[in-house]
mmCIF file with all atom_site columns, C-alpha atoms in Angstrom:
data_model
loop_
_atom_site.group_PDB
_atom_site.id
_atom_site.type_symbol
_atom_site.label_atom_id
_atom_site.label_alt_id
_atom_site.label_comp_id
_atom_site.label_asym_id
_atom_site.label_entity_id
_atom_site.label_seq_id
_atom_site.pdbx_PDB_ins_code
_atom_site.Cartn_x
_atom_site.Cartn_y
_atom_site.Cartn_z
_atom_site.occupancy
_atom_site.B_iso_or_equiv
_atom_site.pdbx_formal_charge
_atom_site.auth_seq_id
_atom_site.auth_comp_id
_atom_site.auth_asym_id
_atom_site.auth_atom_id
_atom_site.pdbx_PDB_model_num
ATOM 1   C CA . MET A 1 1   ? -6.889  -24.313 -2.162  1.00 48.00 ? 1108 MET A CA 1
ATOM 2   C CA . ARG A 1 2   ? -4.556  -20.842 -2.354  1.00 43.00 ? 1109 ARG A CA 1
ATOM 3   C CA . ILE A 1 3   ? -2.675  -21.548 -4.906  1.00 47.00 ? 1110 ILE A CA 1
ATOM 4   C CA . HIS A 1 4   ? -6.002  -21.743 -6.860  1.00 43.00 ? 1111 HIS A CA 1
ATOM 5   C CA . LEU A 1 5   ? -7.762  -18.720 -4.966  1.00 41.00 ? 1112 LEU A CA 1
ATOM 6   C CA . LEU A 1 6   ? -3.322  -17.093 -5.843  1.00 40.00 ? 1113 LEU A CA 1
ATOM 7   C CA . LEU A 1 7   ? -4.667  -17.898 -9.058  1.00 40.00 ? 1114 LEU A CA 1
ATOM 8   C CA . PHE A 1 8   ? -7.882  -16.628 -10.078 1.00 39.00 ? 1115 PHE A CA 1
ATOM 9   C CA . THR A 1 9   ? -7.163  -13.032 -8.498  1.00 43.00 ? 1116 THR A CA 1
ATOM 10  C CA . LEU A 1 10  ? -3.503  -12.180 -10.982 1.00 42.00 ? 1117 LEU A CA 1
ATOM 11  C CA . ALA A 1 11  ? -5.616  -13.540 -13.991 1.00 44.00 ? 1118 ALA A CA 1
ATOM 12  C CA . LEU A 1 12  ? -8.809  -11.740 -12.925 1.00 41.00 ? 1119 LEU A CA 1
ATOM 13  C CA . ALA A 1 13  ? -6.297  -8.817  -11.945 1.00 44.00 ? 1120 ALA A CA 1
ATOM 14  C CA . ALA A 1 14  ? -4.312  -8.582  -15.673 1.00 46.00 ? 1121 ALA A CA 1
ATOM 15  C CA . CYS A 1 15  ? -7.636  -8.289  -17.421 1.00 44.00 ? 1122 CYS A CA 1
ATOM 16  C CA . THR A 1 16  ? -7.985  -4.754  -15.134 1.00 43.00 ? 1123 THR A CA 1
ATOM 17  C CA . THR A 1 17  ? -6.544  -1.700  -17.114 1.00 42.00 ? 1124 THR A CA 1
ATOM 18  C CA . ALA A 1 18  ? -2.898  -0.325  -15.757 1.00 40.00 ? 1125 ALA A CA 1
ATOM 19  C CA . PRO A 1 19  ? -4.352  3.527   -14.282 1.00 40.00 ? 1126 PRO A CA 1
ATOM 20  C CA . VAL A 1 20  ? -1.506  6.560   -14.822 1.00 41.00 ? 1127 VAL A CA 1
ATOM 21  C CA . PRO A 1 21  ? -0.410  7.633   -12.669 1.00 41.00 ? 1128 PRO A CA 1
ATOM 22  C CA . PRO A 1 22  ? -1.326  10.842  -10.896 1.00 42.00 ? 1129 PRO A CA 1
ATOM 23  C CA . ALA A 1 23  ? 0.497   14.389  -11.956 1.00 41.00 ? 1130 ALA A CA 1
ATOM 24  C CA . HIS A 1 24  ? 1.545   15.349  -8.399  1.00 41.00 ? 1131 HIS A CA 1
ATOM 25  C CA . ALA A 1 25  ? 2.575   11.393  -8.373  1.00 39.00 ? 1132 ALA A CA 1
ATOM 26  C CA . ALA A 1 26  ? 7.233   11.764  -7.181  1.00 39.00 ? 1133 ALA A CA 1
ATOM 27  C CA . ALA A 1 27  ? 9.375   12.927  -9.919  1.00 40.00 ? 1134 ALA A CA 1
ATOM 28  C CA . THR A 1 28  ? 12.491  11.187  -8.763  1.00 47.00 ? 1135 THR A CA 1
ATOM 29  C CA . VAL A 1 29  ? 11.284  7.858   -9.429  1.00 48.00 ? 1136 VAL A CA 1
ATOM 30  C CA . ALA A 1 30  ? 12.211  4.162   -9.580  1.00 51.00 ? 1137 ALA A CA 1
ATOM 31  C CA . ASP A 1 31  ? 13.542  2.550   -12.813 1.00 52.00 ? 1138 ASP A CA 1
ATOM 32  C CA . SER A 1 32  ? 10.837  -0.549  -13.309 1.00 53.00 ? 1139 SER A CA 1
ATOM 33  C CA . SER A 1 33  ? 13.329  -1.942  -15.197 1.00 52.00 ? 1140 SER A CA 1
ATOM 34  C CA . ASN A 1 34  ? 14.305  -3.126  -11.854 1.00 59.00 ? 1141 ASN A CA 1
ATOM 35  C CA . ALA A 1 35  ? 11.082  -4.214  -10.592 1.00 64.00 ? 1142 ALA A CA 1
ATOM 36  C CA . SER A 1 36  ? 12.138  -7.467  -9.125  1.00 72.00 ? 1143 SER A CA 1
ATOM 37  C CA . THR A 1 37  ? 14.409  -5.850  -6.133  1.00 81.00 ? 1144 THR A CA 1
ATOM 38  C CA . TRP A 1 38  ? 12.125  -3.945  -4.825  1.00 86.00 ? 1145 TRP A CA 1
ATOM 39  C CA . PRO A 1 39  ? 10.228  -6.682  -2.390  1.00 90.00 ? 1146 PRO A CA 1
ATOM 40  C CA . ALA A 1 40  ? 13.537  -5.843  -0.688  1.00 91.00 ? 1147 ALA A CA 1
ATOM 41  C CA . THR A 1 41  ? 13.607  -3.081  -1.253  1.00 92.00 ? 1148 THR A CA 1
ATOM 42  C CA . LEU A 1 42  ? 9.853   -2.585  0.674   1.00 96.00 ? 1149 LEU A CA 1
ATOM 43  C CA . ALA A 1 43  ? 10.893  -5.586  3.184   1.00 96.00 ? 1150 ALA A CA 1
ATOM 44  C CA . ARG A 1 44  ? 13.466  -2.728  4.538   1.00 95.00 ? 1151 ARG A CA 1
ATOM 45  C CA . TYR A 1 45  ? 11.420  0.082   5.982   1.00 97.00 ? 1152 TYR A CA 1
ATOM 46  C CA . HIS A 1 46  ? 8.782   0.903   7.667   1.00 97.00 ? 1153 HIS A CA 1
ATOM 47  C CA . TRP A 1 47  ? 6.587   2.048   4.803   1.00 98.00 ? 1154 TRP A CA 1
ATOM 48  C CA . GLN A 1 48  ? 3.941   5.275   7.690   1.00 96.00 ? 1155 GLN A CA 1
ATOM 49  C CA . LEU A 1 49  ? 1.294   7.521   5.521   1.00 96.00 ? 1156 LEU A CA 1
ATOM 50  C CA . HIS A 1 50  ? 2.784   11.299  5.070   1.00 95.00 ? 1157 HIS A CA 1
ATOM 51  C CA . ASP A 1 51  ? -0.409  12.528  2.686   1.00 96.00 ? 1158 ASP A CA 1
ATOM 52  C CA . ALA A 1 52  ? -3.375  10.751  1.055   1.00 97.00 ? 1159 ALA A CA 1
ATOM 53  C CA . VAL A 1 53  ? -5.534  12.428  -1.158  1.00 97.00 ? 1160 VAL A CA 1
ATOM 54  C CA . ASP A 1 54  ? -8.206  12.591  -3.588  1.00 95.00 ? 1161 ASP A CA 1
ATOM 55  C CA . SER A 1 55  ? -8.571  12.688  -7.526  1.00 95.00 ? 1162 SER A CA 1
ATOM 56  C CA . HIS A 1 56  ? -9.172  16.148  -6.743  1.00 97.00 ? 1163 HIS A CA 1
ATOM 57  C CA . GLY A 1 57  ? -6.783  16.456  -4.786  1.00 96.00 ? 1164 GLY A CA 1
ATOM 58  C CA . GLN A 1 58  ? -8.013  16.995  -1.290  1.00 97.00 ? 1165 GLN A CA 1
ATOM 59  C CA . ARG A 1 59  ? -6.866  14.839  1.907   1.00 96.00 ? 1166 ARG A CA 1
ATOM 60  C CA . LEU A 1 60  ? -8.783  11.462  2.671   1.00 93.00 ? 1167 LEU A CA 1
ATOM 61  C CA . ASP A 1 61  ? -8.918  12.402  6.191   1.00 89.00 ? 1168 ASP A CA 1
ATOM 62  C CA . ALA A 1 62  ? -9.806  9.253   6.705   1.00 85.00 ? 1169 ALA A CA 1
ATOM 63  C CA . LEU A 1 63  ? -6.546  8.182   6.775   1.00 91.00 ? 1170 LEU A CA 1
ATOM 64  C CA . PHE A 1 64  ? -5.517  10.091  9.457   1.00 89.00 ? 1171 PHE A CA 1
ATOM 65  C CA . GLY A 1 65  ? -6.665  11.516  12.906  1.00 78.00 ? 1172 GLY A CA 1
ATOM 66  C CA . LEU A 1 66  ? -4.169  9.555   14.853  1.00 81.00 ? 1173 LEU A CA 1
ATOM 67  C CA . PRO A 1 67  ? -1.364  11.506  13.948  1.00 82.00 ? 1174 PRO A CA 1
ATOM 68  C CA . ASP A 1 68  ? 0.684   8.806   17.671  1.00 86.00 ? 1175 ASP A CA 1
ATOM 69  C CA . ARG A 1 69  ? -0.556  6.066   15.134  1.00 89.00 ? 1176 ARG A CA 1
ATOM 70  C CA . PRO A 1 70  ? 0.074   6.810   11.383  1.00 93.00 ? 1177 PRO A CA 1
ATOM 71  C CA . LEU A 1 71  ? -1.231  4.136   9.585   1.00 94.00 ? 1178 LEU A CA 1
ATOM 72  C CA . GLN A 1 72  ? 1.811   1.658   8.308   1.00 96.00 ? 1179 GLN A CA 1
ATOM 73  C CA . LEU A 1 73  ? 2.342   -1.015  5.671   1.00 97.00 ? 1180 LEU A CA 1
ATOM 74  C CA . ASP A 1 74  ? 5.071   -3.048  6.796   1.00 97.00 ? 1181 ASP A CA 1
ATOM 75  C CA . PHE A 1 75  ? 6.666   -6.074  3.490   1.00 97.00 ? 1182 PHE A CA 1
ATOM 76  C CA . ALA A 1 76  ? 7.871   -8.931  4.618   1.00 95.00 ? 1183 ALA A CA 1
ATOM 77  C CA . ASP A 1 77  ? 8.396   -12.449 2.761   1.00 93.00 ? 1184 ASP A CA 1
ATOM 78  C CA . GLY A 1 78  ? 5.548   -12.139 0.281   1.00 93.00 ? 1185 GLY A CA 1
ATOM 79  C CA . ARG A 1 79  ? 3.381   -10.689 2.937   1.00 95.00 ? 1186 ARG A CA 1
ATOM 80  C CA . VAL A 1 80  ? 1.995   -7.440  3.438   1.00 96.00 ? 1187 VAL A CA 1
ATOM 81  C CA . ARG A 1 81  ? 1.027   -5.540  7.679   1.00 96.00 ? 1188 ARG A CA 1
ATOM 82  C CA . VAL A 1 82  ? -0.967  -2.936  8.465   1.00 95.00 ? 1189 VAL A CA 1
ATOM 83  C CA . ARG A 1 83  ? -0.592  -1.269  10.647  1.00 94.00 ? 1190 ARG A CA 1
ATOM 84  C CA . ASN A 1 84  ? -2.701  1.088   13.135  1.00 90.00 ? 1191 ASN A CA 1
ATOM 85  C CA . ALA A 1 85  ? -6.188  -0.232  12.128  1.00 88.00 ? 1192 ALA A CA 1
ATOM 86  C CA . CYS A 1 86  ? -8.313  -1.002  13.811  1.00 84.00 ? 1193 CYS A CA 1
ATOM 87  C CA . ASN A 1 87  ? -7.443  -4.512  12.785  1.00 86.00 ? 1194 ASN A CA 1
ATOM 88  C CA . ASN A 1 88  ? -4.438  -6.619  11.970  1.00 86.00 ? 1195 ASN A CA 1
ATOM 89  C CA . MET A 1 89  ? -5.037  -6.762  8.962   1.00 92.00 ? 1196 MET A CA 1
ATOM 90  C CA . GLY A 1 90  ? -2.423  -8.597  6.123   1.00 94.00 ? 1197 GLY A CA 1
ATOM 91  C CA . GLY A 1 91  ? -2.031  -10.584 2.704   1.00 94.00 ? 1198 GLY A CA 1
ATOM 92  C CA . SER A 1 92  ? 0.512   -11.998 0.140   1.00 95.00 ? 1199 SER A CA 1
ATOM 93  C CA . PHE A 1 93  ? 1.576   -9.721  -2.763  1.00 95.00 ? 1200 PHE A CA 1
ATOM 94  C CA . LEU A 1 94  ? 3.088   -9.492  -5.618  1.00 94.00 ? 1201 LEU A CA 1
ATOM 95  C CA . ILE A 1 95  ? 4.017   -6.658  -8.272  1.00 94.00 ? 1202 ILE A CA 1
ATOM 96  C CA . VAL A 1 96  ? 3.338   -7.429  -11.922 1.00 93.00 ? 1203 VAL A CA 1
ATOM 97  C CA . GLU A 1 97  ? 4.019   -4.246  -14.133 1.00 92.00 ? 1204 GLU A CA 1
ATOM 98  C CA . ASP A 1 98  ? 4.281   -1.410  -12.006 1.00 93.00 ? 1205 ASP A CA 1
ATOM 99  C CA . HIS A 1 99  ? 1.236   -2.965  -10.474 1.00 96.00 ? 1206 HIS A CA 1
ATOM 100 C CA . LEU A 1 100 ? 0.848   -4.240  -5.744  1.00 96.00 ? 1207 LEU A CA 1
ATOM 101 C CA . VAL A 1 101 ? -1.069  -6.525  -5.749  1.00 96.00 ? 1208 VAL A CA 1
ATOM 102 C CA . VAL A 1 102 ? -2.900  -7.927  -3.218  1.00 95.00 ? 1209 VAL A CA 1
ATOM 103 C CA . ALA A 1 103 ? -4.413  -11.099 -2.577  1.00 88.00 ? 1210 ALA A CA 1
ATOM 104 C CA . SER A 1 104 ? -7.030  -11.125 0.129   1.00 79.00 ? 1211 SER A CA 1
ATOM 105 C CA . MET A 1 105 ? -6.789  -9.222  2.365   1.00 85.00 ? 1212 MET A CA 1
ATOM 106 C CA . MET A 1 106 ? -7.261  -11.657 5.804   1.00 88.00 ? 1213 MET A CA 1
ATOM 107 C CA . HIS A 1 107 ? -8.029  -9.417  8.691   1.00 81.00 ? 1214 HIS A CA 1
ATOM 108 C CA . THR A 1 108 ? -8.792  -9.945  12.588  1.00 84.00 ? 1215 THR A CA 1
ATOM 109 C CA . MET A 1 109 ? -13.027 -8.960  13.254  1.00 80.00 ? 1216 MET A CA 1
ATOM 110 C CA . MET A 1 110 ? -12.258 -7.418  17.171  1.00 79.00 ? 1217 MET A CA 1
ATOM 111 C CA . ALA A 1 111 ? -15.250 -4.687  17.489  1.00 76.00 ? 1218 ALA A CA 1
ATOM 112 C CA . CYS A 1 112 ? -14.038 -1.113  17.014  1.00 80.00 ? 1219 CYS A CA 1
ATOM 113 C CA . HIS A 1 113 ? -15.392 1.425   18.750  1.00 81.00 ? 1220 HIS A CA 1
ATOM 114 C CA . ASP A 1 114 ? -13.586 3.587   17.081  1.00 80.00 ? 1221 ASP A CA 1
ATOM 115 C CA . GLN A 1 115 ? -14.934 5.436   13.403  1.00 81.00 ? 1222 GLN A CA 1
ATOM 116 C CA . THR A 1 116 ? -11.105 7.127   13.025  1.00 80.00 ? 1223 THR A CA 1
ATOM 117 C CA . LEU A 1 117 ? -9.716  3.073   12.620  1.00 83.00 ? 1224 LEU A CA 1
ATOM 118 C CA . MET A 1 118 ? -12.511 2.015   11.035  1.00 85.00 ? 1225 MET A CA 1
ATOM 119 C CA . GLN A 1 119 ? -12.783 4.625   7.957   1.00 86.00 ? 1226 GLN A CA 1
ATOM 120 C CA . ARG A 1 120 ? -8.516  4.240   7.661   1.00 89.00 ? 1227 ARG A CA 1
ATOM 121 C CA . GLU A 1 121 ? -8.860  0.415   8.163   1.00 89.00 ? 1228 GLU A CA 1
ATOM 122 C CA . THR A 1 122 ? -11.840 0.116   4.880   1.00 89.00 ? 1229 THR A CA 1
ATOM 123 C CA . THR A 1 123 ? -9.420  2.525   3.035   1.00 91.00 ? 1230 THR A CA 1
ATOM 124 C CA . ILE A 1 124 ? -6.579  1.022   3.186   1.00 93.00 ? 1231 ILE A CA 1
ATOM 125 C CA . SER A 1 125 ? -8.267  -1.960  2.512   1.00 91.00 ? 1232 SER A CA 1
ATOM 126 C CA . ASN A 1 126 ? -9.802  -1.289  -0.556  1.00 92.00 ? 1233 ASN A CA 1
ATOM 127 C CA . LEU A 1 127 ? -7.620  1.095   -1.831  1.00 94.00 ? 1234 LEU A CA 1
ATOM 128 C CA . LEU A 1 128 ? -4.436  -2.567  -1.580  1.00 94.00 ? 1235 LEU A CA 1
ATOM 129 C CA . GLN A 1 129 ? -6.877  -4.774  -3.522  1.00 94.00 ? 1236 GLN A CA 1
ATOM 130 C CA . SER A 1 130 ? -7.114  -2.328  -5.718  1.00 95.00 ? 1237 SER A CA 1
ATOM 131 C CA . ARG A 1 131 ? -4.011  -3.097  -7.754  1.00 97.00 ? 1238 ARG A CA 1
ATOM 132 C CA . PRO A 1 132 ? -3.231  -0.184  -7.328  1.00 98.00 ? 1239 PRO A CA 1
ATOM 133 C CA . THR A 1 133 ? 0.082   1.961   -9.853  1.00 97.00 ? 1240 THR A CA 1
ATOM 134 C CA . LEU A 1 134 ? 3.518   1.509   -7.324  1.00 96.00 ? 1241 LEU A CA 1
ATOM 135 C CA . ILE A 1 135 ? 6.137   4.087   -7.353  1.00 95.00 ? 1242 ILE A CA 1
ATOM 136 C CA . LEU A 1 136 ? 9.479   3.970   -5.385  1.00 95.00 ? 1243 LEU A CA 1
ATOM 137 C CA . SER A 1 137 ? 11.119  7.121   -5.385  1.00 93.00 ? 1244 SER A CA 1
ATOM 138 C CA . THR A 1 138 ? 12.996  9.385   -3.390  1.00 89.00 ? 1245 THR A CA 1
ATOM 139 C CA . ILE A 1 139 ? 11.784  12.838  -1.492  1.00 81.00 ? 1246 ILE A CA 1
ATOM 140 C CA . GLY A 1 140 ? 15.066  14.970  0.209   1.00 83.00 ? 1247 GLY A CA 1
ATOM 141 C CA . ASN A 1 141 ? 17.176  10.991  1.914   1.00 86.00 ? 1248 ASN A CA 1
ATOM 142 C CA . ALA A 1 142 ? 14.067  9.794   2.468   1.00 88.00 ? 1249 ALA A CA 1
ATOM 143 C CA . PRO A 1 143 ? 12.767  6.725   0.845   1.00 95.00 ? 1250 PRO A CA 1
ATOM 144 C CA . SER A 1 144 ? 9.065   7.483   -0.499  1.00 97.00 ? 1251 SER A CA 1
ATOM 145 C CA . LEU A 1 145 ? 6.689   4.250   -1.873  1.00 97.00 ? 1252 LEU A CA 1
ATOM 146 C CA . THR A 1 146 ? 3.178   5.357   -3.547  1.00 97.00 ? 1253 THR A CA 1
ATOM 147 C CA . LEU A 1 147 ? 0.398   3.381   -4.300  1.00 98.00 ? 1254 LEU A CA 1
ATOM 148 C CA . ALA A 1 148 ? -2.358  5.335   -6.772  1.00 97.00 ? 1255 ALA A CA 1
ATOM 149 C CA . SER A 1 149 ? -5.030  3.490   -7.762  1.00 96.00 ? 1256 SER A CA 1
ATOM 150 C CA . ASP A 1 150 ? -7.945  3.940   -10.930 1.00 94.00 ? 1257 ASP A CA 1
ATOM 151 C CA . ASP A 1 151 ? -10.277 6.229   -9.116  1.00 94.00 ? 1258 ASP A CA 1
ATOM 152 C CA . GLY A 1 152 ? -7.496  9.123   -8.431  1.00 95.00 ? 1259 GLY A CA 1
ATOM 153 C CA . HIS A 1 153 ? -6.827  7.537   -4.476  1.00 96.00 ? 1260 HIS A CA 1
ATOM 154 C CA . THR A 1 154 ? -2.973  8.944   -4.468  1.00 97.00 ? 1261 THR A CA 1
ATOM 155 C CA . LEU A 1 155 ? -0.923  7.894   -1.164  1.00 97.00 ? 1262 LEU A CA 1
ATOM 156 C CA . THR A 1 156 ? 1.971   8.395   -0.228  1.00 97.00 ? 1263 THR A CA 1
ATOM 157 C CA . PHE A 1 157 ? 4.377   6.702   2.544   1.00 97.00 ? 1264 PHE A CA 1
ATOM 158 C CA . THR A 1 158 ? 7.990   7.410   4.115   1.00 97.00 ? 1265 THR A CA 1
ATOM 159 C CA . GLY A 1 159 ? 10.076  4.735   4.945   1.00 97.00 ? 1266 GLY A CA 1
ATOM 160 C CA . ASN A 1 160 ? 11.810  4.319   8.088   1.00 95.00 ? 1267 ASN A CA 1
ATOM 161 C CA . PRO A 1 161 ? 14.205  2.312   8.224   1.00 95.00 ? 1268 PRO A CA 1
ATOM 162 C CA . VAL A 1 162 ? 12.821  -1.534  9.664   1.00 94.00 ? 1269 VAL A CA 1
ATOM 163 C CA . THR A 1 163 ? 16.045  -2.674  12.636  1.00 87.00 ? 1270 THR A CA 1
ATOM 164 C CA . GLU A 1 164 ? 17.033  -5.944  13.221  1.00 69.00 ? 1271 GLU A CA 1
ATOM 165 C CA . THR A 1 165 ? 16.591  -7.829  15.898  1.00 50.00 ? 1272 THR A CA 1
ATOM 166 C CA . HIS A 1 166 ? 18.340  -10.800 16.533  1.00 43.00 ? 1273 HIS A CA 1
#
C-alpha cells in the first residue's frame, strides 16, 4: 500500500510545472548534475531557518517568533524531519530534477496552545508538500539550503554540522 501511495505521489508530482527560482536566490549554486549526492549532503547538517519571504519579498512571520527554537529540517535515510513546530512531523523524500518531493507528511496530532507553533507547522507542511525547487549553495563559509515554491515563497536554511554519536 505504501509503495502505491509513493508511486501515485511521484506520478502526480511529475505532472506539475517546474517553478522558476526567485531572482534573490543565492548565486553560488551547487551543480545540479551532482544531484545524486544531495541526500548525503543534506544529511550532514541540521538545517535551521535563516530567512523566509513570500513572492513580494515580505518576511513570512509565521515561521519565526521563537528565536530560541528556530524551525529546523533534518534529512536522514530518505526521510525529512521537521523540528520545532507544534507536532513532530516527517515524511519520506526524493530529489527529482532539482525538486524536493516529499511524500505525505505524517505528524502527531497534539493540541498546541501556541499559535506561533501552529502557524509554523501549517506553513512548513504546505511548503514541503508543494514540490519546491531545492537549491544548495554556500553563503560565506556556511552551507545554505533554499526551498522555492511555485507561489513564490522562498525559505533559506543555514546548515550546522551534525555531530555523530556512538
